[in-house]
């Protein structure tokens, strides 16, 4: 009964989505607003339907209705309720249903909010987002139906994959999906601008905040994924350039390039074609990312063909690519720039260089990710492209990007003088050099790569802080107190200073990344009870070990060790392994002592009952790793500052119009 | 006498050689986990998806690490061991694609793309510079005039503008 009802709601939503896309397109072409309004109503009706389907599935998960295949796979009686609820996105079919739900949320919200402001664009915004919804609902109905029933009803379900029973994994997928689905909105507006021929900056202004929100979710999703890997996967790191990670990193890169280059269009009316290209690329990479994660193409080209989902996604990406290219070429002449670059020492050129570097990283990542697929297709031999490739190719590009991030805010629109930029960077560069010199002399940093990286990080940090300093100083000259000046500075130009906060967050993260990349220490050793081992400034003593049964079918082996820093006891740690006896899946849960300077991170690798008194440990000292998480907080707050709506523009429709040009060094 | 002396020398040499030989045997330290991991780091688990061999928790990988330990004890080099694994399980076990044959493409293409991009980008900018040499006088807008003023003045101008709006 329940599965039939759930399935029926999806089918109705699917039919409505088809109707909405056709009606909106027809209404737009015929300039008949009744069709468009009818399409809008259809779109808004999809949301409650898909929500109902989600609620029904959650109900089945919590109740343990194992007659449904999906429920039997990802839920079990013994699972706590919150895990049963989050099992909604614990498997393929549920994830795709959840994807549908989020897309419906974003589409409805964008529709209701922008309806009056962007009337000429609306028919095609409706059509394009409805087409995306049609595709995903199609998959949910015909290929990955979450309500499929089982002929034989099992007594209990298999339960959620133990790797996914972690807080990081519970929040991480929804955030990524929010980012992914959110990026559909700016794409829909861009395509609407192309189709309707309203090629001014309306679509960019209307979607700026949507793009930023989606981008923030995507960023957080990526970072939380890293945190989850660090806490649960037990290999001492947070990012492995795994194809699945790359799949979500690529749309993030394209969106980042887009967020920067739209500023040239708003300011100078240039690169309108380029921005179209970037948002189309973002959307296609987003679909491609979902395809890579969901189709199994990564494990093998052959498993790709086993499920219908792979070819379908591939077909949809191709279709949307052709659709986008067709409209881009049709509007090619109308999109050409009215203005030109005047100098390559200008803000515009700096943004272009930023785009160039980001796209280079994107290309290398894309190539490394698809190469195994290509090699299997053409050479019949699967290759692996591991982390060393990405580190060697992307490392220098990231360093250049970081340097640009520090210097670019000093450039001005139209043109700036090399002399002035030189004057403004001279002292910061020297200060950064002193910082690196201190590291060299007193902290025995000898790696040239690390020294160069740290110099760039220090320079970018100083230059970014100086931006705040100068702005505050200027305001203080007008009699404002330091704090008022500082907060007014940000309130007056949230977008600009939010951006600088984001830069600062990135610099702090880069500091942490360089620390762990270059100075990680590790060792693996078998210790008997009472024995010690030292790594760097730390040493560790193995005190004892015990094995006990955990919840469900869990068998936990937990060691107790003492961590000493310079001979002083700092913390007792309990690294453990968990074995899910039913599936035989092992998990290695690390224990760590975290400080601002490093993590002492211990893994219990091996222990057999026969060798009661000795166990194998793997120990990492990860310098500066907590700066990565700390930088994330700054990054997030900065994005919030940039997203926060202006009180003025909230009430008036006029705010959509271009603002007066400003003389300032940037926006 | 001569013969005796010769024997003495021969015995001495023999002793020394023997000592050296046993010494080298004794000096050979047992292969540590760190030695094994150093090799395993550059290999991928042949059965799991994209998991480096040194961190893979499955029993199969533990056995493979023992194979590495055995080969290291026999005195094989890291390269020999990696080649052995590639021969047994295919090139997919190499963490770094070999820099030869088809897999050379994975390294070359990004480098080529970056250079091609940089070339195009610089040509584009240079082309603009030539254009603007002609157009520039028409485009003399305020910021150009401002270009050499210290940056604080721009901020002041903005602050003033904002203060004016407040009134």
mmCIF file of N, CA, C and O in Angstrom, chain B residues 5-96:
data_model
loop_
_atom_site.group_PDB
_atom_site.id
_atom_site.type_symbol
_atom_site.label_atom_id
_atom_site.label_comp_id
_atom_site.label_asym_id
_atom_site.label_seq_id
_atom_site.Cartn_x
_atom_site.Cartn_y
_atom_site.Cartn_z
ATOM 1 N N UNK B 5 104.540 -18.981 5.562
ATOM 2 C CA UNK B 5 104.053 -17.601 5.587
ATOM 3 C C UNK B 5 102.849 -17.409 4.641
ATOM 4 O O UNK B 5 101.856 -16.789 4.970
ATOM 5 N N UNK B 6 103.007 -18.062 3.467
ATOM 6 C CA UNK B 6 101.925 -17.971 2.486
ATOM 7 C C UNK B 6 100.621 -18.515 3.073
ATOM 8 O O UNK B 6 99.553 -17.931 2.944
ATOM 9 N N UNK B 7 100.773 -19.669 3.771
ATOM 10 C CA UNK B 7 99.579 -20.253 4.396
ATOM 11 C C UNK B 7 98.950 -19.303 5.408
ATOM 12 O O UNK B 7 97.733 -19.139 5.451
ATOM 13 N N UNK B 8 99.836 -18.709 6.204
ATOM 14 C CA UNK B 8 99.352 -17.768 7.210
ATOM 15 C C UNK B 8 98.499 -16.666 6.568
ATOM 16 O O UNK B 8 97.396 -16.362 7.007
ATOM 17 N N UNK B 9 99.097 -16.107 5.481
ATOM 18 C CA UNK B 9 98.395 -15.020 4.792
ATOM 19 C C UNK B 9 97.056 -15.500 4.255
ATOM 20 O O UNK B 9 96.014 -14.857 4.412
ATOM 21 N N UNK B 10 97.123 -16.721 3.630
ATOM 22 C CA UNK B 10 95.891 -17.264 3.053
ATOM 23 C C UNK B 10 94.842 -17.459 4.133
ATOM 24 O O UNK B 10 93.663 -17.084 3.970
ATOM 25 N N UNK B 11 95.270 -18.030 5.270
ATOM 26 C CA UNK B 11 94.329 -18.264 6.362
ATOM 27 C C UNK B 11 93.763 -16.938 6.871
ATOM 28 O O UNK B 11 92.555 -16.787 7.094
ATOM 29 N N UNK B 12 94.657 -15.974 6.992
ATOM 30 C CA UNK B 12 94.212 -14.659 7.464
ATOM 31 C C UNK B 12 93.166 -14.062 6.534
ATOM 32 O O UNK B 12 92.115 -13.571 6.968
ATOM 33 N N UNK B 13 93.480 -14.129 5.225
ATOM 34 C CA UNK B 13 92.519 -13.608 4.241
ATOM 35 C C UNK B 13 91.190 -14.342 4.333
ATOM 36 O O UNK B 13 90.122 -13.739 4.318
ATOM 37 N N UNK B 14 91.348 -15.676 4.449
ATOM 38 C CA UNK B 14 90.135 -16.482 4.552
ATOM 39 C C UNK B 14 89.314 -16.071 5.749
ATOM 40 O O UNK B 14 88.106 -15.886 5.665
ATOM 41 N N UNK B 15 89.974 -15.888 6.867
ATOM 42 C CA UNK B 15 89.287 -15.480 8.083
ATOM 43 C C UNK B 15 88.569 -14.156 7.910
ATOM 44 O O UNK B 15 87.410 -13.988 8.276
ATOM 45 N N UNK B 16 89.335 -13.222 7.301
ATOM 46 C CA UNK B 16 88.763 -11.891 7.102
ATOM 47 C C UNK B 16 87.517 -11.953 6.223
ATOM 48 O O UNK B 16 86.480 -11.359 6.526
ATOM 49 N N UNK B 17 87.651 -12.732 5.115
ATOM 50 C CA UNK B 17 86.510 -12.849 4.189
ATOM 51 C C UNK B 17 85.323 -13.446 4.910
ATOM 52 O O UNK B 17 84.187 -12.964 4.791
ATOM 53 N N UNK B 18 85.652 -14.501 5.712
ATOM 54 C CA UNK B 18 84.571 -15.153 6.443
ATOM 55 C C UNK B 18 83.900 -14.197 7.400
ATOM 56 O O UNK B 18 82.671 -14.116 7.470
ATOM 57 N N UNK B 19 84.708 -13.423 8.099
ATOM 58 C CA UNK B 19 84.167 -12.453 9.042
ATOM 59 C C UNK B 19 83.288 -11.436 8.329
ATOM 60 O O UNK B 19 82.203 -11.098 8.803
ATOM 61 N N UNK B 20 83.790 -10.971 7.200
ATOM 62 C CA UNK B 20 83.023 -9.983 6.433
ATOM 63 C C UNK B 20 81.672 -10.537 6.035
ATOM 64 O O UNK B 20 80.645 -9.898 6.133
ATOM 65 N N UNK B 21 81.735 -11.821 5.613
ATOM 66 C CA UNK B 21 80.508 -12.434 5.118
ATOM 67 C C UNK B 21 79.475 -12.563 6.239
ATOM 68 O O UNK B 21 78.333 -12.137 6.121
ATOM 69 N N UNK B 22 79.924 -13.158 7.369
ATOM 70 C CA UNK B 22 78.983 -13.303 8.478
ATOM 71 C C UNK B 22 78.552 -11.931 8.994
ATOM 72 O O UNK B 22 77.419 -11.720 9.362
ATOM 73 N N UNK B 23 79.523 -11.006 8.964
ATOM 74 C CA UNK B 23 79.200 -9.651 9.410
ATOM 75 C C UNK B 23 78.066 -9.058 8.592
ATOM 76 O O UNK B 23 77.122 -8.493 9.142
ATOM 77 N N UNK B 24 78.155 -9.246 7.287
ATOM 78 C CA UNK B 24 77.116 -8.668 6.438
ATOM 79 C C UNK B 24 75.777 -9.337 6.714
ATOM 80 O O UNK B 24 74.729 -8.720 6.651
ATOM 81 N N UNK B 25 75.822 -10.627 7.027
ATOM 82 C CA UNK B 25 74.577 -11.304 7.352
ATOM 83 C C UNK B 25 73.973 -10.755 8.634
ATOM 84 O O UNK B 25 72.775 -10.507 8.720
ATOM 85 N N UNK B 26 74.853 -10.555 9.610
ATOM 86 C CA UNK B 26 74.362 -10.062 10.890
ATOM 87 C C UNK B 26 73.879 -8.626 10.786
ATOM 88 O O UNK B 26 72.917 -8.243 11.424
ATOM 89 N N UNK B 27 74.595 -7.852 9.930
ATOM 90 C CA UNK B 27 74.261 -6.437 9.819
ATOM 91 C C UNK B 27 72.921 -6.235 9.130
ATOM 92 O O UNK B 27 72.292 -5.203 9.276
ATOM 93 N N UNK B 28 72.486 -7.237 8.346
ATOM 94 C CA UNK B 28 71.234 -7.066 7.620
ATOM 95 C C UNK B 28 70.081 -7.036 8.613
ATOM 96 O O UNK B 28 69.717 -8.042 9.216
ATOM 97 N N UNK B 29 69.471 -5.843 8.750
ATOM 98 C CA UNK B 29 68.425 -5.687 9.747
ATOM 99 C C UNK B 29 67.131 -6.300 9.248
ATOM 100 O O UNK B 29 66.907 -6.364 8.050
ATOM 101 N N UNK B 30 66.278 -6.707 10.148
ATOM 102 C CA UNK B 30 64.987 -7.229 9.709
ATOM 103 C C UNK B 30 64.188 -6.123 9.016
ATOM 104 O O UNK B 30 64.344 -4.943 9.326
ATOM 105 N N UNK B 31 63.372 -6.534 8.072
ATOM 106 C CA UNK B 31 62.568 -5.564 7.327
ATOM 107 C C UNK B 31 61.488 -5.001 8.250
ATOM 108 O O UNK B 31 60.698 -5.753 8.817
ATOM 109 N N UNK B 32 61.447 -3.710 8.410
ATOM 110 C CA UNK B 32 60.450 -3.115 9.309
ATOM 111 C C UNK B 32 59.162 -2.818 8.562
ATOM 112 O O UNK B 32 59.128 -2.811 7.328
ATOM 113 N N UNK B 33 58.128 -2.560 9.324
ATOM 114 C CA UNK B 33 56.851 -2.180 8.725
ATOM 115 C C UNK B 33 56.996 -0.914 7.894
ATOM 116 O O UNK B 33 56.332 -0.744 6.878
ATOM 117 N N UNK B 34 57.856 -0.026 8.358
ATOM 118 C CA UNK B 34 58.046 1.219 7.611
ATOM 119 C C UNK B 34 58.650 0.964 6.242
ATOM 120 O O UNK B 34 58.279 1.613 5.262
ATOM 121 N N UNK B 35 59.595 -0.001 6.169
ATOM 122 C CA UNK B 35 60.166 -0.349 4.863
ATOM 123 C C UNK B 35 59.067 -0.871 3.946
ATOM 124 O O UNK B 35 58.984 -0.510 2.770
ATOM 125 N N UNK B 36 58.223 -1.736 4.500
ATOM 126 C CA UNK B 36 57.147 -2.327 3.700
ATOM 127 C C UNK B 36 56.197 -1.234 3.213
ATOM 128 O O UNK B 36 55.845 -1.164 2.040
ATOM 129 N N UNK B 37 55.818 -0.343 4.134
ATOM 130 C CA UNK B 37 54.873 0.708 3.766
ATOM 131 C C UNK B 37 55.438 1.643 2.711
ATOM 132 O O UNK B 37 54.710 2.176 1.882
ATOM 133 N N UNK B 38 56.743 1.829 2.774
ATOM 134 C CA UNK B 38 57.372 2.717 1.802
ATOM 135 C C UNK B 38 57.148 2.202 0.378
ATOM 136 O O UNK B 38 56.937 2.988 -0.550
ATOM 137 N N UNK B 39 57.180 0.894 0.213
ATOM 138 C CA UNK B 39 56.898 0.321 -1.107
ATOM 139 C C UNK B 39 55.397 0.311 -1.365
ATOM 140 O O UNK B 39 54.927 0.701 -2.434
ATOM 141 N N UNK B 40 54.642 -0.100 -0.339
ATOM 142 C CA UNK B 40 53.195 -0.267 -0.507
ATOM 143 C C UNK B 40 52.505 1.050 -0.836
ATOM 144 O O UNK B 40 51.474 1.077 -1.501
ATOM 145 N N UNK B 41 53.091 2.146 -0.371
ATOM 146 C CA UNK B 41 52.531 3.479 -0.622
ATOM 147 C C UNK B 41 52.377 3.750 -2.118
ATOM 148 O O UNK B 41 51.460 4.436 -2.538
ATOM 149 N N UNK B 42 53.315 3.241 -2.912
ATOM 150 C CA UNK B 42 53.273 3.498 -4.350
ATOM 151 C C UNK B 42 52.525 2.420 -5.121
ATOM 152 O O UNK B 42 52.613 2.337 -6.345
ATOM 153 N N UNK B 43 51.806 1.577 -4.384
ATOM 154 C CA UNK B 43 50.993 0.558 -5.036
ATOM 155 C C UNK B 43 49.550 0.746 -4.614
ATOM 156 O O UNK B 43 49.271 1.260 -3.524
ATOM 157 N N UNK B 44 48.631 0.323 -5.477
ATOM 158 C CA UNK B 44 47.230 0.339 -5.092
ATOM 159 C C UNK B 44 46.770 -1.079 -4.839
ATOM 160 O O UNK B 44 47.257 -2.017 -5.459
ATOM 161 N N UNK B 45 45.833 -1.202 -3.931
ATOM 162 C CA UNK B 45 45.237 -2.495 -3.644
ATOM 163 C C UNK B 45 44.693 -3.085 -4.945
ATOM 164 O O UNK B 45 43.924 -2.429 -5.640
ATOM 165 N N UNK B 46 45.080 -4.322 -5.313
ATOM 166 C CA UNK B 46 44.626 -4.876 -6.594
ATOM 167 C C UNK B 46 43.140 -5.211 -6.624
ATOM 168 O O UNK B 46 42.587 -5.367 -7.696
ATOM 169 N N UNK B 47 42.507 -5.337 -5.472
ATOM 170 C CA UNK B 47 41.088 -5.712 -5.490
ATOM 171 C C UNK B 47 40.146 -4.574 -5.106
ATOM 172 O O UNK B 47 39.057 -4.454 -5.650
ATOM 173 N N UNK B 48 40.555 -3.706 -4.185
ATOM 174 C CA UNK B 48 39.636 -2.634 -3.782
ATOM 175 C C UNK B 48 39.733 -1.502 -4.809
ATOM 176 O O UNK B 48 40.637 -1.458 -5.620
ATOM 177 N N UNK B 49 38.782 -0.564 -4.679
ATOM 178 C CA UNK B 49 38.797 0.568 -5.598
ATOM 179 C C UNK B 49 39.623 1.705 -5.019
ATOM 180 O O UNK B 49 39.280 2.244 -3.970
ATOM 181 N N UNK B 50 40.684 2.076 -5.698
ATOM 182 C CA UNK B 50 41.398 3.297 -5.339
ATOM 183 C C UNK B 50 41.823 3.384 -3.881
ATOM 184 O O UNK B 50 41.700 4.425 -3.259
ATOM 185 N N UNK B 51 42.290 2.279 -3.341
ATOM 186 C CA UNK B 51 42.830 2.328 -1.985
ATOM 187 C C UNK B 51 44.320 1.999 -2.054
ATOM 188 O O UNK B 51 44.694 0.952 -2.555
ATOM 189 N N UNK B 52 45.181 2.911 -1.575
ATOM 190 C CA UNK B 52 46.609 2.613 -1.562
ATOM 191 C C UNK B 52 46.874 1.372 -0.714
ATOM 192 O O UNK B 52 46.217 1.163 0.316
ATOM 193 N N UNK B 53 47.838 0.561 -1.128
ATOM 194 C CA UNK B 53 48.080 -0.729 -0.470
ATOM 195 C C UNK B 53 48.536 -0.554 0.976
ATOM 196 O O UNK B 53 48.266 -1.390 1.832
ATOM 197 N N UNK B 54 49.216 0.553 1.278
ATOM 198 C CA UNK B 54 49.757 0.683 2.636
ATOM 199 C C UNK B 54 48.679 0.933 3.682
ATOM 200 O O UNK B 54 48.914 0.726 4.862
ATOM 201 N N UNK B 55 47.510 1.404 3.265
ATOM 202 C CA UNK B 55 46.481 1.697 4.256
ATOM 203 C C UNK B 55 45.259 0.792 4.139
ATOM 204 O O UNK B 55 44.330 0.909 4.918
ATOM 205 N N UNK B 56 45.264 -0.087 3.154
ATOM 206 C CA UNK B 56 44.085 -0.921 2.945
ATOM 207 C C UNK B 56 43.922 -1.895 4.119
ATOM 208 O O UNK B 56 44.856 -2.593 4.491
ATOM 209 N N UNK B 57 42.738 -1.943 4.730
ATOM 210 C CA UNK B 57 42.582 -2.765 5.934
ATOM 211 C C UNK B 57 42.215 -4.232 5.674
ATOM 212 O O UNK B 57 42.139 -4.989 6.620
ATOM 213 N N UNK B 58 42.008 -4.626 4.423
ATOM 214 C CA UNK B 58 41.530 -5.997 4.196
ATOM 215 C C UNK B 58 42.645 -7.023 4.405
ATOM 216 O O UNK B 58 43.834 -6.703 4.342
ATOM 217 N N UNK B 59 42.220 -8.261 4.614
ATOM 218 C CA UNK B 59 43.181 -9.338 4.862
ATOM 219 C C UNK B 59 44.037 -9.561 3.621
ATOM 220 O O UNK B 59 45.244 -9.778 3.707
ATOM 221 N N UNK B 60 43.424 -9.491 2.435
ATOM 222 C CA UNK B 60 44.166 -9.713 1.193
ATOM 223 C C UNK B 60 45.348 -8.753 1.122
ATOM 224 O O UNK B 60 46.470 -9.146 0.759
ATOM 225 N N UNK B 61 45.106 -7.508 1.501
ATOM 226 C CA UNK B 61 46.180 -6.525 1.415
ATOM 227 C C UNK B 61 47.253 -6.786 2.460
ATOM 228 O O UNK B 61 48.433 -6.564 2.219
ATOM 229 N N UNK B 62 46.830 -7.269 3.634
ATOM 230 C CA UNK B 62 47.814 -7.627 4.652
ATOM 231 C C UNK B 62 48.733 -8.715 4.090
ATOM 232 O O UNK B 62 49.956 -8.674 4.277
ATOM 233 N N UNK B 63 48.145 -9.677 3.365
ATOM 234 C CA UNK B 63 48.961 -10.734 2.757
ATOM 235 C C UNK B 63 49.910 -10.172 1.712
ATOM 236 O O UNK B 63 51.073 -10.570 1.622
ATOM 237 N N UNK B 64 49.409 -9.229 0.911
ATOM 238 C CA UNK B 64 50.265 -8.631 -0.116
ATOM 239 C C UNK B 64 51.438 -7.876 0.525
ATOM 240 O O UNK B 64 52.539 -7.875 0.010
ATOM 241 N N UNK B 65 51.156 -7.243 1.659
ATOM 242 C CA UNK B 65 52.247 -6.537 2.337
ATOM 243 C C UNK B 65 53.296 -7.537 2.834
ATOM 244 O O UNK B 65 54.484 -7.243 2.836
ATOM 245 N N UNK B 66 52.829 -8.755 3.200
ATOM 246 C CA UNK B 66 53.795 -9.775 3.614
ATOM 247 C C UNK B 66 54.642 -10.217 2.418
ATOM 248 O O UNK B 66 55.832 -10.507 2.565
ATOM 249 N N UNK B 67 54.021 -10.252 1.237
ATOM 250 C CA UNK B 67 54.789 -10.575 0.025
ATOM 251 C C UNK B 67 55.900 -9.543 -0.164
ATOM 252 O O UNK B 67 57.049 -9.882 -0.440
ATOM 253 N N UNK B 68 55.540 -8.271 0.015
ATOM 254 C CA UNK B 68 56.541 -7.205 -0.121
ATOM 255 C C UNK B 68 57.655 -7.409 0.899
ATOM 256 O O UNK B 68 58.842 -7.314 0.582
ATOM 257 N N UNK B 69 57.266 -7.763 2.123
ATOM 258 C CA UNK B 69 58.264 -7.958 3.173
ATOM 259 C C UNK B 69 59.244 -9.058 2.772
ATOM 260 O O UNK B 69 60.461 -8.897 2.880
ATOM 261 N N UNK B 70 58.676 -10.145 2.242
ATOM 262 C CA UNK B 70 59.523 -11.246 1.819
ATOM 263 C C UNK B 70 60.494 -10.822 0.720
ATOM 264 O O UNK B 70 61.690 -11.144 0.769
ATOM 265 N N UNK B 71 59.982 -10.064 -0.238
ATOM 266 C CA UNK B 71 60.845 -9.656 -1.354
ATOM 267 C C UNK B 71 61.911 -8.680 -0.892
ATOM 268 O O UNK B 71 63.038 -8.711 -1.373
ATOM 269 N N UNK B 72 61.542 -7.818 0.053
ATOM 270 C CA UNK B 72 62.539 -6.889 0.586
ATOM 271 C C UNK B 72 63.636 -7.673 1.311
ATOM 272 O O UNK B 72 64.829 -7.365 1.189
ATOM 273 N N UNK B 73 63.240 -8.724 2.040
ATOM 274 C CA UNK B 73 64.210 -9.531 2.767
ATOM 275 C C UNK B 73 65.161 -10.226 1.803
ATOM 276 O O UNK B 73 66.334 -10.432 2.102
ATOM 277 N N UNK B 74 64.622 -10.567 0.618
ATOM 278 C CA UNK B 74 65.487 -11.177 -0.395
ATOM 279 C C UNK B 74 66.419 -10.162 -1.024
ATOM 280 O O UNK B 74 67.258 -10.513 -1.852
ATOM 281 N N UNK B 75 66.222 -8.911 -0.693
ATOM 282 C CA UNK B 75 67.116 -7.882 -1.188
ATOM 283 C C UNK B 75 66.652 -7.220 -2.474
ATOM 284 O O UNK B 75 67.429 -6.564 -3.166
ATOM 285 N N UNK B 76 65.371 -7.380 -2.821
ATOM 286 C CA UNK B 76 64.894 -6.732 -4.044
ATOM 287 C C UNK B 76 64.673 -5.238 -3.813
ATOM 288 O O UNK B 76 64.360 -4.812 -2.706
ATOM 289 N N UNK B 77 64.804 -4.474 -4.879
ATOM 290 C CA UNK B 77 64.629 -3.031 -4.750
ATOM 291 C C UNK B 77 63.148 -2.691 -4.851
ATOM 292 O O UNK B 77 62.321 -3.492 -5.297
ATOM 293 N N UNK B 78 62.818 -1.468 -4.446
ATOM 294 C CA UNK B 78 61.440 -0.993 -4.509
ATOM 295 C C UNK B 78 60.893 -1.101 -5.924
ATOM 296 O O UNK B 78 59.787 -1.558 -6.166
ATOM 297 N N UNK B 79 61.734 -0.696 -6.863
ATOM 298 C CA UNK B 79 61.316 -0.702 -8.254
ATOM 299 C C UNK B 79 61.013 -2.106 -8.755
ATOM 300 O O UNK B 79 60.021 -2.329 -9.447
ATOM 301 N N UNK B 80 61.879 -3.035 -8.373
ATOM 302 C CA UNK B 80 61.668 -4.427 -8.796
ATOM 303 C C UNK B 80 60.349 -4.961 -8.256
ATOM 304 O O UNK B 80 59.591 -5.639 -8.956
ATOM 305 N N UNK B 81 60.074 -4.618 -7.005
ATOM 306 C CA UNK B 81 58.854 -5.131 -6.387
ATOM 307 C C UNK B 81 57.618 -4.531 -7.064
ATOM 308 O O UNK B 81 56.647 -5.241 -7.366
ATOM 309 N N UNK B 82 57.677 -3.213 -7.338
ATOM 310 C CA UNK B 82 56.537 -2.579 -7.995
ATOM 311 C C UNK B 82 56.318 -3.184 -9.381
ATOM 312 O O UNK B 82 55.188 -3.473 -9.788
ATOM 313 N N UNK B 83 57.433 -3.423 -10.095
ATOM 314 C CA UNK B 83 57.311 -4.039 -11.415
ATOM 315 C C UNK B 83 56.709 -5.433 -11.315
ATOM 316 O O UNK B 83 55.894 -5.840 -12.148
ATOM 317 N N UNK B 84 57.111 -6.173 -10.265
ATOM 318 C CA UNK B 84 56.566 -7.508 -10.063
ATOM 319 C C UNK B 84 55.054 -7.445 -9.891
ATOM 320 O O UNK B 84 54.301 -8.183 -10.529
ATOM 321 N N UNK B 85 54.600 -6.503 -9.044
ATOM 322 C CA UNK B 85 53.162 -6.377 -8.805
ATOM 323 C C UNK B 85 52.416 -5.955 -10.069
ATOM 324 O O UNK B 85 51.330 -6.443 -10.355
ATOM 325 N N UNK B 86 53.047 -5.044 -10.843
ATOM 326 C CA UNK B 86 52.405 -4.590 -12.075
ATOM 327 C C UNK B 86 52.270 -5.743 -13.062
ATOM 328 O O UNK B 86 51.279 -5.854 -13.787
ATOM 329 N N UNK B 87 53.270 -6.628 -13.066
ATOM 330 C CA UNK B 87 53.236 -7.778 -13.965
ATOM 331 C C UNK B 87 52.136 -8.744 -13.540
ATOM 332 O O UNK B 87 51.403 -9.293 -14.351
ATOM 333 N N UNK B 88 52.017 -8.935 -12.220
ATOM 334 C CA UNK B 88 51.048 -9.888 -11.698
ATOM 335 C C UNK B 88 49.607 -9.385 -11.840
ATOM 336 O O UNK B 88 48.726 -10.133 -12.221
ATOM 337 N N UNK B 89 49.384 -8.119 -11.484
ATOM 338 C CA UNK B 89 47.997 -7.646 -11.363
ATOM 339 C C UNK B 89 47.658 -6.537 -12.352
ATOM 340 O O UNK B 89 46.599 -5.942 -12.275
ATOM 341 N N UNK B 90 48.550 -6.234 -13.262
ATOM 342 C CA UNK B 90 48.266 -5.193 -14.241
ATOM 343 C C UNK B 90 48.766 -3.833 -13.792
ATOM 344 O O UNK B 90 49.058 -3.613 -12.617
ATOM 345 N N UNK B 91 48.832 -2.918 -14.752
ATOM 346 C CA UNK B 91 49.403 -1.600 -14.466
ATOM 347 C C UNK B 91 48.555 -0.782 -13.502
ATOM 348 O O UNK B 91 49.005 0.225 -12.979
ATOM 349 N N UNK B 92 47.324 -1.209 -13.278
ATOM 350 C CA UNK B 92 46.451 -0.428 -12.403
ATOM 351 C C UNK B 92 46.944 -0.386 -10.955
ATOM 352 O O UNK B 92 46.473 0.422 -10.171
ATOM 353 N N UNK B 93 47.855 -1.291 -10.591
ATOM 354 C CA UNK B 93 48.331 -1.245 -9.207
ATOM 355 C C UNK B 93 49.375 -0.150 -8.995
ATOM 356 O O UNK B 93 49.728 0.154 -7.862
ATOM 357 N N UNK B 94 49.882 0.441 -10.069
ATOM 358 C CA UNK B 94 50.850 1.528 -9.898
ATOM 359 C C UNK B 94 50.121 2.794 -9.459
ATOM 360 O O UNK B 94 49.195 3.231 -10.132
ATOM 361 N N UNK B 95 50.567 3.389 -8.356
ATOM 362 C CA UNK B 95 49.937 4.628 -7.901
ATOM 363 C C UNK B 95 50.273 5.769 -8.848
ATOM 364 O O UNK B 95 49.464 6.635 -9.124
ATOM 365 N N UNK B 96 51.502 5.761 -9.334
ATOM 366 C CA UNK B 96 51.922 6.754 -10.318
ATOM 367 C C UNK B 96 51.928 6.049 -11.654
ATOM 368 O O UNK B 96 52.648 5.083 -11.829
#
